[in-house]
C-alpha cells in the first residue's frame, strides 16, 4: 500500500479514508491536519510585504522577508532572529508554509490592517485603478 493523501471535502472522501485505515498494515501512521496555505495566499502575502517594504512605514527599511517575520511575530507566531556574519539580523525559525489556510488568512488581514494604518498603497489596487 503506497502513501495516500486524501482531502476530506465530503462524505465520500471520509468514507474512503475510513476504508483505507481499515486496510492499513500494522504500525501504519495516519496524519490528519488542516490544509496548509494556498499558493494564491502565498503570492498575495509576498505582494503585500513588498508593498510595505517599498512604503517604508515610519521610516522602517526592511526586506519583504524581514517584514514577513515582523508580521508573523506580531500575530503570535514564533520567529527568531540571528545575527549574520555581516552583523545584520536575519530571520530563522517559523515558516509561513506551515501555516494553515485560516492562519494565513489571519496573517493577510493583519498585514492589510497594518498597511491601512500606515498609508500603504497596495499594488493590486494601483493596477485596478
Short mmCIF file of C-alpha atoms in Angstrom, two decimals:
data_model
loop_
_atom_site.label_atom_id
_atom_site.label_comp_id
_atom_site.label_asym_id
_atom_site.label_seq_id
_atom_site.Cartn_x
_atom_site.Cartn_y
_atom_site.Cartn_z
CA UNK A 1 0.00 0.00 0.00
CA UNK A 2 1.59 3.26 -1.16
CA UNK A 3 1.21 6.53 0.75
CA UNK A 4 -2.15 8.21 0.26
CA UNK A 5 -3.24 11.81 0.68
CA UNK A 6 -6.98 12.27 0.97
CA UNK A 7 -8.55 15.71 1.15
CA UNK A 8 -11.72 15.46 3.24
CA UNK A 9 -14.15 17.58 1.22
CA UNK A 10 -17.25 15.45 1.74
CA UNK A 11 -18.77 12.20 2.92
CA UNK A 12 -17.31 10.09 0.09
CA UNK A 13 -13.75 11.17 0.90
CA UNK A 14 -14.34 10.48 4.59
CA UNK A 15 -15.69 7.02 3.78
CA UNK A 16 -12.67 6.32 1.56
CA UNK A 17 -10.32 7.45 4.35
CA UNK A 18 -12.04 5.06 6.78
CA UNK A 19 -11.73 2.26 4.23
CA UNK A 20 -8.01 2.96 3.78
CA UNK A 21 -7.49 2.95 7.56
CA UNK A 22 -9.28 -0.40 7.75
CA UNK A 23 -6.88 -1.85 5.14
CA UNK A 24 -3.75 -0.25 6.60
CA UNK A 25 -0.97 -2.59 7.72
CA UNK A 26 0.02 -2.90 11.36
CA UNK A 27 2.09 0.05 12.60
CA UNK A 28 0.89 2.30 9.75
CA UNK A 29 0.92 6.01 10.54
CA UNK A 30 -2.10 8.27 9.95
CA UNK A 31 -1.63 12.04 9.94
CA UNK A 32 -4.70 14.30 9.96
CA UNK A 33 -4.06 18.04 9.79
CA UNK A 34 -5.61 21.20 8.48
CA UNK A 35 -4.74 22.10 4.90
CA UNK A 36 -1.80 24.46 4.62
CA UNK A 37 -1.95 27.85 2.97
CA UNK A 38 -2.67 28.06 -0.73
CA UNK A 39 -0.36 29.28 -3.48
CA UNK A 40 -2.70 32.24 -4.06
CA UNK A 41 -2.49 33.18 -0.38
CA UNK A 42 1.29 32.93 -0.51
CA UNK A 43 1.50 35.13 -3.62
CA UNK A 44 -0.84 37.68 -2.03
CA UNK A 45 1.23 37.80 1.16
CA UNK A 46 4.50 38.39 -0.73
CA UNK A 47 2.94 41.13 -2.89
CA UNK A 48 1.66 42.86 0.25
CA UNK A 49 5.00 42.53 2.04
CA UNK A 50 6.75 44.01 -1.00
CA UNK A 51 4.31 46.93 -0.97
CA UNK A 52 5.02 47.54 2.71
CA UNK A 53 8.76 47.29 2.11
CA UNK A 54 8.55 49.96 -0.63
CA UNK A 55 6.35 52.20 1.53
CA UNK A 56 8.86 52.16 4.42
CA UNK A 57 6.26 52.94 7.12
CA UNK A 58 7.63 55.00 9.99
CA UNK A 59 10.94 55.10 8.11
CA UNK A 60 11.48 51.38 8.67
CA UNK A 61 13.57 49.92 5.88
CA UNK A 62 13.26 46.14 5.79
CA UNK A 63 13.24 43.46 3.15
CA UNK A 64 9.93 41.72 2.46
CA UNK A 65 11.35 38.64 4.25
CA UNK A 66 12.06 40.69 7.37
CA UNK A 67 8.59 42.25 7.18
CA UNK A 68 7.12 38.74 6.99
CA UNK A 69 8.86 37.78 10.21
CA UNK A 70 7.82 41.00 11.92
CA UNK A 71 4.19 40.43 10.89
CA UNK A 72 4.25 36.78 11.95
CA UNK A 73 5.76 37.74 15.28
CA UNK A 74 3.07 40.39 15.77
CA UNK A 75 0.43 37.71 15.10
CA UNK A 76 1.90 35.49 17.80
CA UNK A 77 3.87 33.05 15.63
CA UNK A 78 7.29 32.03 16.92
CA UNK A 79 10.01 33.77 14.94
CA UNK A 80 13.66 34.06 15.85
CA UNK A 81 16.30 36.42 14.55
CA UNK A 82 20.00 35.67 14.49
CA UNK A 83 22.93 37.94 13.75
CA UNK A 84 24.64 37.05 10.49
CA UNK A 85 28.36 37.06 9.79
CA UNK A 86 28.00 40.62 8.49
CA UNK A 87 26.44 41.75 11.79
CA UNK A 88 22.97 42.13 10.26
CA UNK A 89 19.98 40.33 11.76
CA UNK A 90 18.23 37.69 9.68
CA UNK A 91 15.11 35.63 10.40
CA UNK A 92 15.19 31.93 11.21
CA UNK A 93 12.56 29.58 12.52
CA UNK A 94 8.86 29.56 11.79
CA UNK A 95 7.94 29.38 8.11
CA UNK A 96 4.71 30.65 6.58
CA UNK A 97 4.49 27.46 4.51
CA UNK A 98 3.47 25.66 7.70
CA UNK A 99 0.51 27.97 8.31
CA UNK A 100 -3.00 26.64 7.84
CA UNK A 101 -5.32 28.43 5.42
CA UNK A 102 -7.08 30.08 8.35
CA UNK A 103 -3.80 31.20 9.94
CA UNK A 104 -2.64 32.59 6.58
CA UNK A 105 -5.95 34.46 6.16
CA UNK A 106 -5.49 35.95 9.63
CA UNK A 107 -1.93 36.99 8.76
CA UNK A 108 -3.06 38.62 5.50
CA UNK A 109 -5.83 40.50 7.33
CA UNK A 110 -3.27 41.69 9.90
CA UNK A 111 -0.98 42.90 7.10
CA UNK A 112 -3.91 44.76 5.50
CA UNK A 113 -4.74 46.45 8.80
CA UNK A 114 -1.11 47.41 9.39
CA UNK A 115 -0.82 48.80 5.87
CA UNK A 116 -4.07 50.77 6.23
CA UNK A 117 -2.81 52.37 9.45
CA UNK A 118 0.42 53.36 7.69
CA UNK A 119 -0.95 54.57 4.35
CA UNK A 120 0.45 51.73 2.24
CA UNK A 121 -0.78 51.74 -1.35
CA UNK A 122 -1.39 48.15 -2.41
CA UNK A 123 -0.06 47.22 -5.83
CA UNK A 124 -3.23 45.27 -6.73
CA UNK A 125 -5.32 48.40 -6.07
CA UNK A 126 -2.96 50.56 -8.17
CA UNK A 127 -3.24 48.10 -11.09
CA UNK A 128 -7.04 48.16 -10.84
CA UNK A 129 -7.17 51.98 -10.99
#
